[in-house]
Amino acid sequence: MRPQELGAVGRGLGLLADTWTLLILQRAFLGVSRYAGWRETLNISDATLSARLRGLVDAGLLEPRSYADGGRERRGYALTERGGDIWKLLICTWDWEKTWVPREVPLPEIVHRDCGRPTRVRVCCAACGGAVGPRDTEVEREPWAPGLDRLARRHPRRTRGALPVDPLSFLPGAMEIIGDRWGAAVLGAALTGIRAFNCFALELAISPEVLSDRLRRFVALGVLSRSGDGEYRLTDKGRASFPIHACLVEWSHRWCGGDGAPIDLTIRHRACGQPLCVRLDCEQCGRAFARDSVSPVRPR
Ligand SMILES: [Zn+2]
Ligand SMILES: [Zn+2]
């Protein structure tokens, strides 16, 4: 039997659901373009940083860009269109962390440059402008995650306890839910309505050990709760991570759907029937965010 082709969302997950990958891209959005910049702001080893930068260039998310340094030419990196297109995912990640994860040093506010105000995100459907949450959408899926395990693990697992130096990139809660492939797949499956251990195992073709580990971590993090009947249900905190997953699915459709990769999972907005394309509106002025119209303001 021919092995099942890994679909677009499975591929997208394999590319993006990795803590260091996401943090390196986040720093790129914050203006980092040189090796030393990542090295200084993320508490990352040379080996890990080099491997990730190579991987990001291979995947077409960053591209090499040389710059002059005292007469010497050095190599820097710039976001490609493909890499830059994850901006919505990063904003939703930020917004979720800020809302749901208490911390000693507060995560800075997002400021909308168009209105100049610190603001929060309102998630809408780009096609009809209607509100979007997991209950306003329906999911069509083919078997999408089987095959995830066939993606070679390109990177060693992130060392626990290694934390970014700069609080702007300290997103421990969000990285639990989106910073590893299996965790992101488990929560994504929960958002499509799966609750029972066996159903997760079947849907994701995931080993029981890995599944138990992720479910336990999600219960500890408060995104899932285990009910008396042994099922795992999303809490409000878990349900609120929906926009992050919706952005991941949208990005995967756009950037990983070529080369014969089947569309394995589609989120449809019930109100208009269209595949969900997320629009992020400013809660203060109501206008839609653009990629370069938001930036964090550091706490004083
Ligand atoms: Zn709509
Ligand atoms: Zn605004």
PDB file of C-alpha atoms and ligand atoms in Angstrom:
ATOM      1  CA  MET A   1       0.000   0.000   0.000  1.00  0.00           C
ATOM      2  CA  ARG A   2       1.278   3.421  -0.892  1.00  0.00           C
ATOM      3  CA  PRO A   3       2.139   5.437   2.201  1.00  0.00           C
ATOM      4  CA  GLN A   4      -0.297   8.198   2.868  1.00  0.00           C
ATOM      5  CA  GLU A   5       0.839  11.553   1.595  1.00  0.00           C
ATOM      6  CA  LEU A   6       1.405  14.088   4.332  1.00  0.00           C
ATOM      7  CA  GLY A   7      -1.073  16.894   3.764  1.00  0.00           C
ATOM      8  CA  ALA A   8      -0.617  20.653   3.782  1.00  0.00           C
ATOM      9  CA  VAL A   9      -1.470  21.180   7.448  1.00  0.00           C
ATOM     10  CA  GLY A  10       0.713  18.267   8.513  1.00  0.00           C
ATOM     11  CA  ARG A  11       3.572  19.829   6.572  1.00  0.00           C
ATOM     12  CA  GLY A  12       2.917  23.277   8.011  1.00  0.00           C
ATOM     13  CA  LEU A  13       2.895  21.817  11.494  1.00  0.00           C
ATOM     14  CA  GLY A  14       6.164  20.046  10.790  1.00  0.00           C
ATOM     15  CA  LEU A  15       7.732  23.318   9.683  1.00  0.00           C
ATOM     16  CA  LEU A  16       6.430  25.786  12.235  1.00  0.00           C
ATOM     17  CA  ALA A  17       5.529  23.916  15.412  1.00  0.00           C
ATOM     18  CA  ASP A  18       8.942  24.208  16.975  1.00  0.00           C
ATOM     19  CA  THR A  19       9.841  26.619  19.763  1.00  0.00           C
ATOM     20  CA  TRP A  20      13.167  27.843  18.417  1.00  0.00           C
ATOM     21  CA  THR A  21      11.843  28.198  14.887  1.00  0.00           C
ATOM     22  CA  LEU A  22       8.993  30.387  16.132  1.00  0.00           C
ATOM     23  CA  LEU A  23      11.210  32.472  18.402  1.00  0.00           C
ATOM     24  CA  ILE A  24      13.811  33.040  15.676  1.00  0.00           C
ATOM     25  CA  LEU A  25      11.065  34.204  13.322  1.00  0.00           C
ATOM     26  CA  GLN A  26       9.566  36.388  16.052  1.00  0.00           C
ATOM     27  CA  ARG A  27      12.941  38.085  16.580  1.00  0.00           C
ATOM     28  CA  ALA A  28      13.211  38.598  12.829  1.00  0.00           C
ATOM     29  CA  PHE A  29       9.906  40.494  12.996  1.00  0.00           C
ATOM     30  CA  LEU A  30      11.347  42.563  15.834  1.00  0.00           C
ATOM     31  CA  GLY A  31      14.220  43.558  13.579  1.00  0.00           C
ATOM     32  CA  VAL A  32      16.909  40.959  14.188  1.00  0.00           C
ATOM     33  CA  SER A  33      18.754  40.051  10.997  1.00  0.00           C
ATOM     34  CA  ARG A  34      22.200  38.988  12.197  1.00  0.00           C
ATOM     35  CA  TYR A  35      23.475  35.913  13.905  1.00  0.00           C
ATOM     36  CA  ALA A  36      24.704  37.848  16.927  1.00  0.00           C
ATOM     37  CA  GLY A  37      21.276  39.448  17.367  1.00  0.00           C
ATOM     38  CA  TRP A  38      19.578  36.085  17.831  1.00  0.00           C
ATOM     39  CA  ARG A  39      22.446  34.830  19.931  1.00  0.00           C
ATOM     40  CA  GLU A  40      22.079  37.773  22.317  1.00  0.00           C
ATOM     41  CA  THR A  41      18.316  37.885  22.683  1.00  0.00           C
ATOM     42  CA  LEU A  42      17.529  34.167  22.752  1.00  0.00           C
ATOM     43  CA  ASN A  43      19.329  31.968  25.201  1.00  0.00           C
ATOM     44  CA  ILE A  44      20.262  29.633  22.364  1.00  0.00           C
ATOM     45  CA  SER A  45      23.385  27.597  21.724  1.00  0.00           C
ATOM     46  CA  ASP A  46      25.482  28.110  18.609  1.00  0.00           C
ATOM     47  CA  ALA A  47      24.755  24.606  17.394  1.00  0.00           C
ATOM     48  CA  THR A  48      20.992  25.035  17.761  1.00  0.00           C
ATOM     49  CA  LEU A  49      20.943  28.496  16.227  1.00  0.00           C
ATOM     50  CA  SER A  50      23.044  27.440  13.239  1.00  0.00           C
ATOM     51  CA  ALA A  51      20.877  24.381  12.652  1.00  0.00           C
ATOM     52  CA  ARG A  52      17.657  26.360  12.842  1.00  0.00           C
ATOM     53  CA  LEU A  53      18.879  29.137  10.554  1.00  0.00           C
ATOM     54  CA  ARG A  54      19.935  26.536   8.007  1.00  0.00           C
ATOM     55  CA  GLY A  55      16.551  24.847   8.317  1.00  0.00           C
ATOM     56  CA  LEU A  56      14.703  28.150   7.915  1.00  0.00           C
ATOM     57  CA  VAL A  57      16.672  28.985   4.773  1.00  0.00           C
ATOM     58  CA  ASP A  58      16.077  25.483   3.354  1.00  0.00           C
ATOM     59  CA  ALA A  59      12.359  25.844   4.063  1.00  0.00           C
ATOM     60  CA  GLY A  60      12.265  29.238   2.354  1.00  0.00           C
ATOM     61  CA  LEU A  61      11.235  31.178   5.461  1.00  0.00           C
ATOM     62  CA  LEU A  62      14.451  33.194   5.703  1.00  0.00           C
ATOM     63  CA  GLU A  63      16.870  34.149   2.978  1.00  0.00           C
ATOM     64  CA  PRO A  64      20.546  35.034   3.265  1.00  0.00           C
ATOM     65  CA  ARG A  65      21.302  38.702   2.895  1.00  0.00           C
ATOM     66  CA  SER A  66      24.835  40.010   3.088  1.00  0.00           C
ATOM     67  CA  TYR A  67      25.751  43.239   4.811  1.00  0.00           C
ATOM     68  CA  ALA A  68      28.939  45.243   5.176  1.00  0.00           C
ATOM     69  CA  ASP A  69      30.644  45.238   8.543  1.00  0.00           C
ATOM     70  CA  GLY A  70      33.653  47.556   8.661  1.00  0.00           C
ATOM     71  CA  GLY A  71      34.549  46.797   5.066  1.00  0.00           C
ATOM     72  CA  ARG A  72      33.974  43.063   5.453  1.00  0.00           C
ATOM     73  CA  GLU A  73      31.011  41.372   3.929  1.00  0.00           C
ATOM     74  CA  ARG A  74      29.005  39.323   6.387  1.00  0.00           C
ATOM     75  CA  ARG A  75      25.970  37.149   6.117  1.00  0.00           C
ATOM     76  CA  GLY A  76      22.643  38.184   7.567  1.00  0.00           C
ATOM     77  CA  TYR A  77      19.108  36.934   7.055  1.00  0.00           C
ATOM     78  CA  ALA A  78      15.815  38.448   5.998  1.00  0.00           C
ATOM     79  CA  LEU A  79      12.269  37.142   6.155  1.00  0.00           C
ATOM     80  CA  THR A  80      10.950  35.883   2.843  1.00  0.00           C
ATOM     81  CA  GLU A  81       7.315  36.416   1.846  1.00  0.00           C
ATOM     82  CA  ARG A  82       6.611  32.894   3.050  1.00  0.00           C
ATOM     83  CA  GLY A  83       8.263  33.496   6.415  1.00  0.00           C
ATOM     84  CA  GLY A  84       6.779  36.963   6.803  1.00  0.00           C
ATOM     85  CA  ASP A  85       3.311  35.566   6.281  1.00  0.00           C
ATOM     86  CA  ILE A  86       3.287  34.011   9.754  1.00  0.00           C
ATOM     87  CA  TRP A  87       2.802  37.457  11.314  1.00  0.00           C
ATOM     88  CA  LYS A  88      -0.838  36.749  12.204  1.00  0.00           C
ATOM     89  CA  LEU A  89       0.118  33.531  13.952  1.00  0.00           C
ATOM     90  CA  LEU A  90       2.713  35.404  16.007  1.00  0.00           C
ATOM     91  CA  ILE A  91       0.272  38.150  16.991  1.00  0.00           C
ATOM     92  CA  CYS A  92      -2.352  35.612  18.078  1.00  0.00           C
ATOM     93  CA  THR A  93       0.320  33.754  20.050  1.00  0.00           C
ATOM     94  CA  TRP A  94       1.314  36.958  21.792  1.00  0.00           C
ATOM     95  CA  ASP A  95      -2.271  37.922  22.538  1.00  0.00           C
ATOM     96  CA  TRP A  96      -3.062  34.500  23.988  1.00  0.00           C
ATOM     97  CA  GLU A  97       0.010  34.498  26.202  1.00  0.00           C
ATOM     98  CA  LYS A  98      -0.775  37.982  27.445  1.00  0.00           C
ATOM     99  CA  THR A  99      -4.354  37.098  28.286  1.00  0.00           C
ATOM    100  CA  TRP A 100      -3.897  33.682  29.811  1.00  0.00           C
ATOM    101  CA  VAL A 101      -0.457  33.248  31.283  1.00  0.00           C
ATOM    102  CA  PRO A 102       0.308  35.203  34.453  1.00  0.00           C
ATOM    103  CA  ARG A 103       3.898  36.343  34.750  1.00  0.00           C
ATOM    104  CA  GLU A 104       6.185  38.475  36.869  1.00  0.00           C
ATOM    105  CA  VAL A 105       7.414  40.708  34.060  1.00  0.00           C
ATOM    106  CA  PRO A 106       4.328  41.618  32.049  1.00  0.00           C
ATOM    107  CA  LEU A 107       4.452  40.958  28.345  1.00  0.00           C
ATOM    108  CA  PRO A 108       4.433  44.335  26.577  1.00  0.00           C
ATOM    109  CA  GLU A 109       1.308  45.662  24.961  1.00  0.00           C
ATOM    110  CA  ILE A 110       0.805  45.470  21.236  1.00  0.00           C
ATOM    111  CA  VAL A 111       0.548  48.952  19.787  1.00  0.00           C
ATOM    112  CA  HIS A 112      -1.385  49.581  16.590  1.00  0.00           C
ATOM    113  CA  ARG A 113       0.588  52.171  14.648  1.00  0.00           C
ATOM    114  CA  ASP A 114      -2.467  53.375  12.699  1.00  0.00           C
ATOM    115  CA  CYS A 115      -4.204  54.625  15.840  1.00  0.00           C
ATOM    116  CA  GLY A 116      -1.191  54.810  18.125  1.00  0.00           C
ATOM    117  CA  ARG A 117      -2.883  52.978  20.958  1.00  0.00           C
ATOM    118  CA  PRO A 118      -2.044  49.861  22.918  1.00  0.00           C
ATOM    119  CA  THR A 119      -4.639  47.364  21.898  1.00  0.00           C
ATOM    120  CA  ARG A 120      -5.846  43.804  21.816  1.00  0.00           C
ATOM    121  CA  VAL A 121      -6.813  41.609  18.927  1.00  0.00           C
ATOM    122  CA  ARG A 122     -10.295  40.930  17.635  1.00  0.00           C
ATOM    123  CA  VAL A 123     -10.372  37.878  15.378  1.00  0.00           C
ATOM    124  CA  CYS A 124     -12.708  38.058  12.377  1.00  0.00           C
ATOM    125  CA  CYS A 125     -13.372  36.257   9.125  1.00  0.00           C
ATOM    126  CA  ALA A 126     -11.720  38.097   6.234  1.00  0.00           C
ATOM    127  CA  ALA A 127     -14.468  37.006   3.833  1.00  0.00           C
ATOM    128  CA  CYS A 128     -17.522  38.295   5.722  1.00  0.00           C
ATOM    129  CA  GLY A 129     -16.156  40.244   8.686  1.00  0.00           C
ATOM    130  CA  GLY A 130     -18.071  38.106  11.194  1.00  0.00           C
ATOM    131  CA  ALA A 131     -16.710  37.065  14.550  1.00  0.00           C
ATOM    132  CA  VAL A 132     -14.732  33.864  14.671  1.00  0.00           C
ATOM    133  CA  GLY A 133     -14.282  31.320  17.417  1.00  0.00           C
ATOM    134  CA  PRO A 134     -14.195  27.539  17.493  1.00  0.00           C
ATOM    135  CA  ARG A 135     -17.972  27.480  17.860  1.00  0.00           C
ATOM    136  CA  ASP A 136     -18.477  29.649  14.769  1.00  0.00           C
ATOM    137  CA  THR A 137     -16.583  27.267  12.553  1.00  0.00           C
ATOM    138  CA  GLU A 138     -16.697  23.713  11.328  1.00  0.00           C
ATOM    139  CA  VAL A 139     -13.803  21.532  10.418  1.00  0.00           C
ATOM    140  CA  GLU A 140     -13.529  19.202   7.446  1.00  0.00           C
ATOM    141  CA  ARG A 141     -10.667  16.824   7.714  1.00  0.00           C
ATOM    142  CA  GLU A 142      -9.018  13.999   5.974  1.00  0.00           C
ATOM    143  CA  PRO A 143      -6.698  11.884   8.065  1.00  0.00           C
ATOM    144  CA  TRP A 144      -4.178  14.653   8.515  1.00  0.00           C
ATOM    145  CA  ALA A 145      -1.713  13.870  11.206  1.00  0.00           C
ATOM    146  CA  PRO A 146      -0.801  10.276  10.320  1.00  0.00           C
ATOM    147  CA  GLY A 147       2.525  10.731   8.660  1.00  0.00           C
ATOM    148  CA  LEU A 148       3.659  13.401  11.070  1.00  0.00           C
ATOM    149  CA  ASP A 149       5.927  10.827  12.607  1.00  0.00           C
ATOM    150  CA  ARG A 150       7.438  10.178   9.196  1.00  0.00           C
ATOM    151  CA  LEU A 151       8.785  13.688   9.014  1.00  0.00           C
ATOM    152  CA  ALA A 152      12.347  13.276  10.097  1.00  0.00           C
ATOM    153  CA  ARG A 153      12.913  14.994  13.389  1.00  0.00           C
ATOM    154  CA  ARG A 154      15.129  17.702  12.065  1.00  0.00           C
ATOM    155  CA  HIS A 155      15.972  19.200  15.386  1.00  0.00           C
ATOM    156  CA  PRO A 156      16.801  17.914  18.808  1.00  0.00           C
ATOM    157  CA  ARG A 157      14.152  18.636  21.330  1.00  0.00           C
ATOM    158  CA  ARG A 158      14.467  21.982  22.979  1.00  0.00           C
ATOM    159  CA  THR A 159      16.303  21.810  26.238  1.00  0.00           C
ATOM    160  CA  ARG A 160      13.882  22.393  29.033  1.00  0.00           C
ATOM    161  CA  GLY A 161      14.841  25.238  31.263  1.00  0.00           C
ATOM    162  CA  ALA A 162      16.690  27.143  28.538  1.00  0.00           C
ATOM    163  CA  LEU A 163      14.827  30.394  28.353  1.00  0.00           C
ATOM    164  CA  PRO A 164      15.162  33.393  26.108  1.00  0.00           C
ATOM    165  CA  VAL A 165      17.030  36.248  27.763  1.00  0.00           C
ATOM    166  CA  ASP A 166      14.701  38.949  26.517  1.00  0.00           C
ATOM    167  CA  PRO A 167      11.214  38.883  28.101  1.00  0.00           C
ATOM    168  CA  LEU A 168       9.765  39.797  24.692  1.00  0.00           C
ATOM    169  CA  SER A 169      10.515  36.257  23.608  1.00  0.00           C
ATOM    170  CA  PHE A 170       9.625  34.565  26.846  1.00  0.00           C
ATOM    171  CA  LEU A 171       6.345  32.910  25.875  1.00  0.00           C
ATOM    172  CA  PRO A 172       6.333  29.720  27.932  1.00  0.00           C
ATOM    173  CA  GLY A 173       2.600  29.015  27.783  1.00  0.00           C
ATOM    174  CA  ALA A 174       2.228  29.608  24.075  1.00  0.00           C
ATOM    175  CA  MET A 175       5.310  27.543  23.303  1.00  0.00           C
ATOM    176  CA  GLU A 176       3.768  24.644  25.205  1.00  0.00           C
ATOM    177  CA  ILE A 177       0.772  24.710  22.893  1.00  0.00           C
ATOM    178  CA  ILE A 178       2.416  25.528  19.555  1.00  0.00           C
ATOM    179  CA  GLY A 179       6.142  24.955  20.101  1.00  0.00           C
ATOM    180  CA  ASP A 180       6.210  21.253  19.410  1.00  0.00           C
ATOM    181  CA  ARG A 181       4.663  19.238  16.647  1.00  0.00           C
ATOM    182  CA  TRP A 182       2.812  16.688  18.748  1.00  0.00           C
ATOM    183  CA  GLY A 183       1.525  19.141  21.296  1.00  0.00           C
ATOM    184  CA  ALA A 184       0.167  21.368  18.529  1.00  0.00           C
ATOM    185  CA  ALA A 185      -1.437  18.353  16.843  1.00  0.00           C
ATOM    186  CA  VAL A 186      -3.095  17.184  20.076  1.00  0.00           C
ATOM    187  CA  LEU A 187      -4.549  20.597  20.851  1.00  0.00           C
ATOM    188  CA  GLY A 188      -5.562  21.044  17.217  1.00  0.00           C
ATOM    189  CA  ALA A 189      -7.441  17.739  17.441  1.00  0.00           C
ATOM    190  CA  ALA A 190      -9.119  18.847  20.688  1.00  0.00           C
ATOM    191  CA  LEU A 191     -10.285  21.975  18.878  1.00  0.00           C
ATOM    192  CA  THR A 192     -11.921  19.813  16.224  1.00  0.00           C
ATOM    193  CA  GLY A 193     -13.996  18.168  18.969  1.00  0.00           C
ATOM    194  CA  ILE A 194     -11.971  15.114  19.924  1.00  0.00           C
ATOM    195  CA  ARG A 195     -12.156  14.240  23.614  1.00  0.00           C
ATOM    196  CA  ALA A 196     -11.391  10.596  24.268  1.00  0.00           C
ATOM    197  CA  PHE A 197      -7.872   9.236  24.637  1.00  0.00           C
ATOM    198  CA  ASN A 198      -8.476   6.500  22.059  1.00  0.00           C
ATOM    199  CA  CYS A 199      -9.870   8.960  19.544  1.00  0.00           C
ATOM    200  CA  PHE A 200      -6.785  11.178  19.855  1.00  0.00           C
ATOM    201  CA  ALA A 201      -4.577   8.125  19.418  1.00  0.00           C
ATOM    202  CA  LEU A 202      -6.491   6.965  16.367  1.00  0.00           C
ATOM    203  CA  GLU A 203      -6.808  10.378  14.747  1.00  0.00           C
ATOM    204  CA  LEU A 204      -3.184  11.345  15.192  1.00  0.00           C
ATOM    205  CA  ALA A 205      -1.510   7.930  14.943  1.00  0.00           C
ATOM    206  CA  ILE A 206       0.499   9.022  17.942  1.00  0.00           C
ATOM    207  CA  SER A 207       2.199   6.765  20.460  1.00  0.00           C
ATOM    208  CA  PRO A 208       0.294   6.374  23.748  1.00  0.00           C
ATOM    209  CA  GLU A 209       3.329   7.599  25.708  1.00  0.00           C
ATOM    210  CA  VAL A 210       3.656  10.827  23.757  1.00  0.00           C
ATOM    211  CA  LEU A 211      -0.098  11.354  23.854  1.00  0.00           C
ATOM    212  CA  SER A 212      -0.259  10.813  27.646  1.00  0.00           C
ATOM    213  CA  ASP A 213       2.605  13.229  28.130  1.00  0.00           C
ATOM    214  CA  ARG A 214       1.012  15.995  26.070  1.00  0.00           C
ATOM    215  CA  LEU A 215      -2.434  15.513  27.630  1.00  0.00           C
ATOM    216  CA  ARG A 216      -0.917  15.646  31.107  1.00  0.00           C
ATOM    217  CA  ARG A 217       0.954  18.830  30.263  1.00  0.00           C
ATOM    218  CA  PHE A 218      -2.160  20.443  28.833  1.00  0.00           C
ATOM    219  CA  VAL A 219      -4.153  19.599  31.954  1.00  0.00           C
ATOM    220  CA  ALA A 220      -1.361  21.104  34.089  1.00  0.00           C
ATOM    221  CA  LEU A 221      -1.316  24.191  31.879  1.00  0.00           C
ATOM    222  CA  GLY A 222      -5.094  24.485  32.229  1.00  0.00           C
ATOM    223  CA  VAL A 223      -5.972  24.259  28.544  1.00  0.00           C
ATOM    224  CA  LEU A 224      -7.652  20.868  28.934  1.00  0.00           C
ATOM    225  CA  SER A 225      -9.519  19.451  31.885  1.00  0.00           C
ATOM    226  CA  ARG A 226     -10.069  15.804  32.539  1.00  0.00           C
ATOM    227  CA  SER A 227     -13.677  15.080  33.349  1.00  0.00           C
ATOM    228  CA  GLY A 228     -15.081  12.282  35.466  1.00  0.00           C
ATOM    229  CA  ASP A 229     -15.725  10.146  32.391  1.00  0.00           C
ATOM    230  CA  GLY A 230     -12.008  10.290  31.534  1.00  0.00           C
ATOM    231  CA  GLU A 231     -12.500  12.601  28.563  1.00  0.00           C
ATOM    232  CA  TYR A 232     -10.409  15.671  27.894  1.00  0.00           C
ATOM    233  CA  ARG A 233     -12.345  18.850  27.389  1.00  0.00           C
ATOM    234  CA  LEU A 234     -11.098  22.249  26.353  1.00  0.00           C
ATOM    235  CA  THR A 235     -11.201  24.906  29.026  1.00  0.00           C
ATOM    236  CA  ASP A 236     -11.841  28.560  28.138  1.00  0.00           C
ATOM    237  CA  LYS A 237      -8.077  28.998  28.070  1.00  0.00           C
ATOM    238  CA  GLY A 238      -7.728  26.094  25.640  1.00  0.00           C
ATOM    239  CA  ARG A 239     -10.582  27.283  23.449  1.00  0.00           C
ATOM    240  CA  ALA A 240      -8.998  30.732  23.319  1.00  0.00           C
ATOM    241  CA  SER A 241      -6.001  29.242  21.510  1.00  0.00           C
ATOM    242  CA  PHE A 242      -8.214  28.667  18.476  1.00  0.00           C
ATOM    243  CA  PRO A 243      -6.927  31.694  16.503  1.00  0.00           C
ATOM    244  CA  ILE A 244      -3.351  30.401  16.762  1.00  0.00           C
ATOM    245  CA  HIS A 245      -4.403  27.109  15.203  1.00  0.00           C
ATOM    246  CA  ALA A 246      -6.590  28.820  12.623  1.00  0.00           C
ATOM    247  CA  CYS A 247      -3.606  30.941  11.534  1.00  0.00           C
ATOM    248  CA  LEU A 248      -1.427  27.845  11.300  1.00  0.00           C
ATOM    249  CA  VAL A 249      -3.998  26.106   9.097  1.00  0.00           C
ATOM    250  CA  GLU A 250      -4.389  29.164   6.884  1.00  0.00           C
ATOM    251  CA  TRP A 251      -0.622  29.546   6.480  1.00  0.00           C
ATOM    252  CA  SER A 252      -0.262  25.860   5.673  1.00  0.00           C
ATOM    253  CA  HIS A 253      -2.935  26.017   2.976  1.00  0.00           C
ATOM    254  CA  ARG A 254      -1.212  28.975   1.376  1.00  0.00           C
ATOM    255  CA  TRP A 255       2.374  27.820   1.607  1.00  0.00           C
ATOM    256  CA  CYS A 256       2.407  24.040   1.930  1.00  0.00           C
ATOM    257  CA  GLY A 257      -0.496  23.059  -0.311  1.00  0.00           C
ATOM    258  CA  GLY A 258       1.548  22.828  -3.500  1.00  0.00           C
ATOM    259  CA  ASP A 259       3.662  19.934  -4.762  1.00  0.00           C
ATOM    260  CA  GLY A 260       0.757  17.542  -4.609  1.00  0.00           C
ATOM    261  CA  ALA A 261       0.223  17.908  -0.864  1.00  0.00           C
ATOM    262  CA  PRO A 262      -3.477  17.266  -0.321  1.00  0.00           C
ATOM    263  CA  ILE A 263      -5.534  19.690   1.694  1.00  0.00           C
ATOM    264  CA  ASP A 264      -5.972  17.622   4.818  1.00  0.00           C
ATOM    265  CA  LEU A 265      -7.876  19.969   7.072  1.00  0.00           C
ATOM    266  CA  THR A 266     -10.087  22.955   6.355  1.00  0.00           C
ATOM    267  CA  ILE A 267     -11.721  25.272   8.855  1.00  0.00           C
ATOM    268  CA  ARG A 268     -14.896  26.753   7.446  1.00  0.00           C
ATOM    269  CA  HIS A 269     -16.645  29.822   8.802  1.00  0.00           C
ATOM    270  CA  ARG A 270     -20.232  28.799   9.398  1.00  0.00           C
ATOM    271  CA  ALA A 271     -21.769  32.209   8.810  1.00  0.00           C
ATOM    272  CA  CYS A 272     -20.468  32.560   5.248  1.00  0.00           C
ATOM    273  CA  GLY A 273     -19.382  29.024   4.367  1.00  0.00           C
ATOM    274  CA  GLN A 274     -15.920  30.139   3.256  1.00  0.00           C
ATOM    275  CA  PRO A 275     -12.646  28.486   4.271  1.00  0.00           C
ATOM    276  CA  LEU A 276     -11.455  30.598   7.152  1.00  0.00           C
ATOM    277  CA  CYS A 277      -9.016  33.352   6.373  1.00  0.00           C
ATOM    278  CA  VAL A 278      -8.306  35.247   9.567  1.00  0.00           C
ATOM    279  CA  ARG A 279      -8.492  39.024   9.795  1.00  0.00           C
ATOM    280  CA  LEU A 280      -7.160  40.648  12.932  1.00  0.00           C
ATOM    281  CA  ASP A 281      -8.880  43.885  13.890  1.00  0.00           C
ATOM    282  CA  CYS A 282      -7.711  46.461  16.382  1.00  0.00           C
ATOM    283  CA  GLU A 283      -9.973  46.474  19.407  1.00  0.00           C
ATOM    284  CA  GLN A 284      -9.391  50.197  19.844  1.00  0.00           C
ATOM    285  CA  CYS A 285     -10.035  51.646  16.380  1.00  0.00           C
ATOM    286  CA  GLY A 286     -11.688  48.704  14.619  1.00  0.00           C
ATOM    287  CA  ARG A 287      -9.367  48.786  11.625  1.00  0.00           C
ATOM    288  CA  ALA A 288      -7.636  45.665  10.396  1.00  0.00           C
ATOM    289  CA  PHE A 289      -4.027  45.072  11.310  1.00  0.00           C
ATOM    290  CA  ALA A 290      -1.462  44.854   8.566  1.00  0.00           C
ATOM    291  CA  ARG A 291       1.834  43.046   8.880  1.00  0.00           C
ATOM    292  CA  ASP A 292       3.810  46.197   9.617  1.00  0.00           C
ATOM    293  CA  SER A 293       1.178  48.111  11.569  1.00  0.00           C
ATOM    294  CA  VAL A 294       1.694  46.500  14.958  1.00  0.00           C
ATOM    295  CA  SER A 295       4.632  46.433  17.289  1.00  0.00           C
ATOM    296  CA  PRO A 296       5.168  45.662  20.939  1.00  0.00           C
ATOM    297  CA  VAL A 297       6.046  48.443  23.319  1.00  0.00           C
ATOM    298  CA  ARG A 298       8.535  47.464  25.947  1.00  0.00           C
ATOM    299  CA  PRO A 299       7.569  48.064  29.541  1.00  0.00           C
ATOM    300  CA  ARG A 300       9.480  50.905  31.148  1.00  0.00           C
TER     301      ARG A 300
HETATM  302 ZN    ZN B   1     -17.129  34.435   7.132  1.00  0.00          ZN
HETATM  303 ZN    ZN B   2      -6.065  50.735  16.119  1.00  0.00          ZN
END
